[in-house]
mmCIF file of C-alpha atoms in Angstrom:
data_model
loop_
_atom_site.group_PDB
_atom_site.id
_atom_site.type_symbol
_atom_site.label_atom_id
_atom_site.label_comp_id
_atom_site.label_asym_id
_atom_site.label_seq_id
_atom_site.Cartn_x
_atom_site.Cartn_y
_atom_site.Cartn_z
ATOM 1 C CA MET A 28 50.670 78.700 -6.049
ATOM 2 C CA VAL A 29 49.976 75.237 -7.423
ATOM 3 C CA VAL A 30 47.966 72.688 -5.468
ATOM 4 C CA GLU A 31 46.983 69.262 -6.825
ATOM 5 C CA GLY A 32 47.901 70.424 -10.312
ATOM 6 C CA LYS A 33 45.673 73.509 -10.142
ATOM 7 C CA HIS A 34 46.932 77.090 -10.283
ATOM 8 C CA ILE A 35 45.516 79.021 -7.342
ATOM 9 C CA TYR A 36 45.265 82.823 -7.292
ATOM 10 C CA ILE A 37 44.430 84.575 -4.037
ATOM 11 C CA TYR A 38 43.239 88.166 -3.616
ATOM 12 C CA GLY A 39 42.644 90.093 -0.395
ATOM 13 C CA GLU A 40 44.320 87.457 1.741
ATOM 14 C CA LYS A 41 46.115 90.027 3.912
ATOM 15 C CA THR A 42 43.055 92.144 4.699
ATOM 16 C CA GLY A 43 41.853 90.138 7.664
ATOM 17 C CA SER A 44 38.653 89.249 5.825
ATOM 18 C CA LYS A 45 36.286 86.919 7.634
ATOM 19 C CA THR A 46 34.809 85.736 4.320
ATOM 20 C CA LEU A 47 36.561 83.452 1.863
ATOM 21 C CA VAL A 48 35.019 83.067 -1.596
ATOM 22 C CA ILE A 49 36.144 80.139 -3.735
ATOM 23 C CA ILE A 50 35.647 80.418 -7.499
ATOM 24 C CA ASN A 51 36.408 77.587 -9.909
ATOM 25 C CA THR A 52 37.298 78.631 -13.438
ATOM 26 C CA PHE A 53 38.350 76.996 -16.689
ATOM 27 C CA GLN A 54 41.335 79.277 -17.172
ATOM 28 C CA GLY A 55 42.753 82.675 -16.218
ATOM 29 C CA ASP A 56 43.779 84.186 -12.909
ATOM 30 C CA GLY A 57 40.463 85.719 -11.835
ATOM 31 C CA SER A 58 41.901 89.239 -11.683
ATOM 32 C CA GLY A 59 38.946 90.574 -13.682
ATOM 33 C CA ILE A 60 36.528 89.222 -11.084
ATOM 34 C CA TYR A 61 38.420 90.815 -8.210
ATOM 35 C CA SER A 62 38.817 94.113 -10.052
ATOM 36 C CA SER A 63 35.082 94.204 -10.788
ATOM 37 C CA LEU A 64 34.347 93.385 -7.162
ATOM 38 C CA GLN A 65 36.576 96.179 -5.897
ATOM 39 C CA GLY A 66 34.645 98.602 -8.084
ATOM 40 C CA MET A 67 31.401 97.558 -6.397
ATOM 41 C CA THR A 68 32.290 97.477 -2.702
ATOM 42 C CA ASP A 69 34.942 98.394 -0.154
ATOM 43 C CA ARG A 70 34.113 95.365 1.980
ATOM 44 C CA GLU A 71 37.083 93.141 2.740
ATOM 45 C CA ILE A 72 36.667 89.833 0.919
ATOM 46 C CA CYS A 73 39.283 87.158 0.317
ATOM 47 C CA LEU A 74 38.902 85.592 -3.126
ATOM 48 C CA GLY A 75 40.505 82.269 -4.020
ATOM 49 C CA VAL A 76 40.388 81.416 -7.718
ATOM 50 C CA VAL A 77 41.080 77.828 -8.769
ATOM 51 C CA SER A 78 42.141 77.652 -12.410
ATOM 52 C CA ASP A 79 42.978 74.880 -14.880
ATOM 53 C CA ILE A 80 39.764 73.016 -14.125
ATOM 54 C CA ASN A 81 39.027 69.986 -16.297
ATOM 55 C CA TRP A 82 35.736 71.607 -17.190
ATOM 56 C CA ALA A 83 33.611 68.821 -18.654
ATOM 57 C CA ASP A 84 34.734 66.330 -16.026
ATOM 58 C CA GLU A 85 35.391 68.093 -12.720
ATOM 59 C CA MET A 86 32.390 70.419 -12.861
ATOM 60 C CA SER A 87 29.829 67.776 -13.862
ATOM 61 C CA PRO A 88 28.049 65.665 -11.219
ATOM 62 C CA TRP A 89 27.401 62.779 -13.628
ATOM 63 C CA ALA A 90 27.762 61.925 -17.297
ATOM 64 C CA CYS A 91 25.990 64.013 -19.909
ATOM 65 C CA PRO A 92 26.185 63.818 -23.717
ATOM 66 C CA PRO A 93 27.644 66.765 -25.657
ATOM 67 C CA VAL A 94 25.328 69.769 -25.741
ATOM 68 C CA GLY A 95 26.299 70.598 -29.299
ATOM 69 C CA LYS A 96 28.433 69.671 -32.279
ATOM 70 C CA GLY A 97 32.103 69.726 -31.420
ATOM 71 C CA GLU A 98 31.462 69.887 -27.677
ATOM 72 C CA ALA A 99 32.973 67.399 -25.246
ATOM 73 C CA PRO A 100 30.689 65.113 -23.250
ATOM 74 C CA CYS A 101 30.545 65.607 -19.487
ATOM 75 C CA THR A 102 32.089 62.696 -17.632
ATOM 76 C CA GLY A 103 30.917 63.200 -14.047
ATOM 77 C CA GLY A 104 34.072 63.833 -12.039
ATOM 78 C CA ALA A 105 32.609 66.405 -9.644
ATOM 79 C CA ASP A 106 32.689 64.166 -6.561
ATOM 80 C CA LYS A 107 36.357 63.329 -7.043
ATOM 81 C CA TYR A 108 37.289 66.973 -7.592
ATOM 82 C CA LEU A 109 35.211 68.114 -4.624
ATOM 83 C CA THR A 110 37.282 65.836 -2.392
ATOM 84 C CA VAL A 111 40.469 67.470 -3.706
ATOM 85 C CA LEU A 112 38.964 70.935 -3.266
ATOM 86 C CA THR A 113 37.841 70.448 0.329
ATOM 87 C CA ARG A 114 40.782 68.382 1.573
ATOM 88 C CA SER A 115 43.698 70.048 -0.194
ATOM 89 C CA ILE A 116 42.911 73.254 -2.071
ATOM 90 C CA VAL A 117 40.738 75.159 0.428
ATOM 91 C CA PRO A 118 43.052 74.340 3.384
ATOM 92 C CA ALA A 119 46.026 75.598 1.337
ATOM 93 C CA ILE A 120 44.201 78.858 0.600
ATOM 94 C CA LYS A 121 43.226 79.290 4.266
ATOM 95 C CA CYS A 122 46.899 78.976 5.236
ATOM 96 C CA LYS A 123 47.634 82.095 3.174
ATOM 97 C CA MET A 124 44.969 84.210 4.894
ATOM 98 C CA ALA A 125 45.671 86.625 7.719
ATOM 99 C CA SER A 126 43.019 84.978 9.896
ATOM 100 C CA GLU A 127 40.691 81.987 9.888
ATOM 101 C CA PRO A 128 37.576 82.745 7.781
ATOM 102 C CA GLU A 129 34.230 82.669 9.543
ATOM 103 C CA GLU A 130 32.436 81.599 6.379
ATOM 104 C CA ILE A 131 33.397 80.014 3.073
ATOM 105 C CA VAL A 132 31.343 80.730 -0.031
ATOM 106 C CA ILE A 133 31.593 78.727 -3.253
ATOM 107 C CA GLY A 134 30.754 80.076 -6.668
ATOM 108 C CA GLY A 135 31.277 79.771 -10.350
ATOM 109 C CA TYR A 136 30.081 80.534 -13.843
ATOM 110 C CA SER A 137 28.284 78.168 -16.218
ATOM 111 C CA LEU A 138 29.150 74.555 -15.293
ATOM 112 C CA ALA A 139 31.084 75.867 -12.293
ATOM 113 C CA GLY A 140 27.848 77.488 -11.107
ATOM 114 C CA LEU A 141 26.207 74.071 -11.349
ATOM 115 C CA PHE A 142 29.093 72.589 -9.365
ATOM 116 C CA ALA A 143 28.739 75.261 -6.675
ATOM 117 C CA VAL A 144 25.098 74.341 -6.105
ATOM 118 C CA TYR A 145 25.841 70.605 -6.297
ATOM 119 C CA SER A 146 28.501 70.970 -3.606
ATOM 120 C CA LEU A 147 25.835 72.026 -1.097
ATOM 121 C CA TYR A 148 24.521 68.458 -1.206
ATOM 122 C CA LYS A 149 27.936 66.833 -0.787
ATOM 123 C CA THR A 150 29.788 68.821 1.897
ATOM 124 C CA ASP A 151 29.022 71.148 4.805
ATOM 125 C CA MET A 152 32.097 73.305 4.169
ATOM 126 C CA PHE A 153 30.248 76.054 2.266
ATOM 127 C CA SER A 154 27.689 78.329 3.874
ATOM 128 C CA ARG A 155 26.579 80.048 0.650
ATOM 129 C CA ALA A 156 26.657 79.379 -3.088
ATOM 130 C CA ILE A 157 26.877 81.573 -6.192
ATOM 131 C CA SER A 158 25.652 80.274 -9.543
ATOM 132 C CA ALA A 159 26.231 82.933 -12.189
ATOM 133 C CA SER A 160 24.661 81.853 -15.483
ATOM 134 C CA GLY A 161 24.763 78.365 -14.009
ATOM 135 C CA SER A 162 24.034 75.257 -16.054
ATOM 136 C CA MET A 163 20.761 74.351 -14.363
ATOM 137 C CA TRP A 164 19.739 72.813 -17.703
ATOM 138 C CA PHE A 165 21.984 69.857 -16.836
ATOM 139 C CA PRO A 166 19.944 66.652 -17.323
ATOM 140 C CA GLY A 167 18.526 65.344 -14.059
ATOM 141 C CA PHE A 168 19.857 68.149 -11.900
ATOM 142 C CA LYS A 169 16.571 69.820 -11.043
ATOM 143 C CA LYS A 170 15.200 66.441 -9.963
ATOM 144 C CA TYR A 171 18.350 65.843 -7.924
ATOM 145 C CA THR A 172 17.833 69.055 -5.968
ATOM 146 C CA ALA A 173 14.223 68.072 -5.291
ATOM 147 C CA THR A 174 15.070 64.598 -3.999
ATOM 148 C CA HIS A 175 18.243 65.215 -1.976
ATOM 149 C CA ALA A 176 18.930 67.147 1.204
ATOM 150 C CA PHE A 177 21.607 69.763 1.818
ATOM 151 C CA CYS A 178 24.555 68.630 3.917
ATOM 152 C CA LYS A 179 24.055 71.968 5.656
ATOM 153 C CA LYS A 180 21.257 74.361 4.773
ATOM 154 C CA PRO A 181 22.919 77.362 3.105
ATOM 155 C CA ASP A 182 22.526 80.839 4.554
ATOM 156 C CA ARG A 183 22.029 82.198 1.056
ATOM 157 C CA ALA A 184 22.023 81.070 -2.565
ATOM 158 C CA TYR A 185 22.490 83.335 -5.573
ATOM 159 C CA PHE A 186 21.377 82.514 -9.105
ATOM 160 C CA SER A 187 21.639 84.646 -12.227
ATOM 161 C CA LEU A 188 21.061 84.314 -15.958
ATOM 162 C CA GLY A 189 21.351 86.421 -19.066
ATOM 163 C CA ASP A 190 17.960 87.339 -20.494
ATOM 164 C CA LYS A 191 18.892 85.780 -23.852
ATOM 165 C CA GLU A 192 20.311 82.495 -22.556
ATOM 166 C CA ALA A 193 17.137 80.479 -23.031
ATOM 167 C CA LYS A 194 16.625 81.809 -26.563
ATOM 168 C CA THR A 195 18.294 78.935 -28.383
ATOM 169 C CA ARG A 196 17.186 76.034 -30.526
ATOM 170 C CA ASN A 197 19.223 73.630 -28.415
ATOM 171 C CA PRO A 198 16.596 71.701 -26.402
ATOM 172 C CA MET A 199 18.832 71.214 -23.369
ATOM 173 C CA LEU A 200 20.095 74.767 -23.152
ATOM 174 C CA SER A 201 16.694 76.330 -23.829
ATOM 175 C CA SER A 202 15.377 74.894 -20.559
ATOM 176 C CA VAL A 203 17.878 76.808 -18.432
ATOM 177 C CA GLU A 204 15.609 79.661 -17.333
ATOM 178 C CA GLU A 205 12.638 77.440 -16.534
ATOM 179 C CA LYS A 206 14.737 75.032 -14.484
ATOM 180 C CA THR A 207 16.637 77.803 -12.727
ATOM 181 C CA ARG A 208 13.409 79.486 -11.680
ATOM 182 C CA GLU A 209 12.023 76.181 -10.414
ATOM 183 C CA ILE A 210 15.125 75.561 -8.294
ATOM 184 C CA VAL A 211 14.972 79.128 -6.982
ATOM 185 C CA ASP A 212 11.326 78.659 -6.002
ATOM 186 C CA SER A 213 12.080 75.362 -4.263
ATOM 187 C CA TYR A 214 14.945 76.908 -2.289
ATOM 188 C CA ARG A 215 12.739 79.751 -1.163
ATOM 189 C CA GLY A 216 10.144 77.180 -0.135
ATOM 190 C CA LEU A 217 12.799 75.536 2.033
ATOM 191 C CA GLY A 218 13.479 78.848 3.758
ATOM 192 C CA VAL A 219 16.792 79.532 2.016
ATOM 193 C CA ASP A 220 17.497 83.231 1.433
ATOM 194 C CA THR A 221 17.633 82.977 -2.353
ATOM 195 C CA VAL A 222 18.470 85.747 -4.814
ATOM 196 C CA PHE A 223 17.641 85.470 -8.509
ATOM 197 C CA GLU A 224 18.835 88.087 -10.968
ATOM 198 C CA MET A 225 18.463 88.535 -14.705
ATOM 199 C CA ASN A 226 21.228 90.281 -16.644
ATOM 200 C CA PRO A 227 21.099 91.662 -20.190
ATOM 201 C CA GLY A 228 22.707 89.530 -22.858
ATOM 202 C CA ASN A 229 23.549 85.955 -23.675
ATOM 203 C CA HIS A 230 25.586 83.389 -21.761
ATOM 204 C CA PHE A 231 28.932 84.905 -22.673
ATOM 205 C CA LYS A 232 28.359 88.558 -21.797
ATOM 206 C CA ASN A 233 30.358 90.056 -18.904
ATOM 207 C CA PRO A 234 31.107 86.864 -16.924
ATOM 208 C CA ASP A 235 33.511 88.634 -14.536
ATOM 209 C CA ILE A 236 30.950 91.317 -13.732
ATOM 210 C CA ARG A 237 28.182 88.753 -13.283
ATOM 211 C CA LEU A 238 30.347 86.763 -10.874
ATOM 212 C CA ALA A 239 31.322 89.899 -8.959
ATOM 213 C CA LYS A 240 27.648 90.847 -8.641
ATOM 214 C CA GLY A 241 26.911 87.391 -7.319
ATOM 215 C CA ILE A 242 29.721 87.593 -4.785
ATOM 216 C CA LEU A 243 28.522 90.974 -3.590
ATOM 217 C CA ARG A 244 24.912 89.832 -3.216
ATOM 218 C CA CYS A 245 25.971 86.661 -1.468
ATOM 219 C CA VAL A 246 28.244 88.151 1.175
ATOM 220 C CA THR A 247 26.403 91.306 2.195
#
């Protein structure tokens, strides 16, 4: 279905799942995520994948210069998109489910992982967040998490990285592991059940599997 100009793909909606997981993605239908998830668990989980995201705008909390040559700058449209997500897209997905979900989890990869964590500070809709290879390098974001309060303290937060992601000459990107670990430590200090996992490879290795692992760790 199409909602607010976004293609929405829903998996497991007829199972009677009490958990709805929302994943934002740049493109694709998310079938690889759901297939990977099915290979890891027989738990009933409803997965809603929102595609056609305006990546550099809708997943960024504020403006950020390009991270490299040929890259687009981030333009800070996350708040506007979050309003669309919570008021239009999630309700439309819930209407397709067999029953009302008891919890809604938000997740994503790369900038969408950053957005998932950011959303915890802007809405109380989501009880848990998944940041798979999330862009915690984003300028000012670590400070933001240290100086702002959750709208609702999450039950659990999941963070992961590839073990080669910080091995880059790019000064912004090379800080990703350090900043992720600092955010993880601060969440644990706040009493949030926080999982941190390192995966083999760089930023682009096995994104569907990494997201599926995050979903599994965040809902069980």
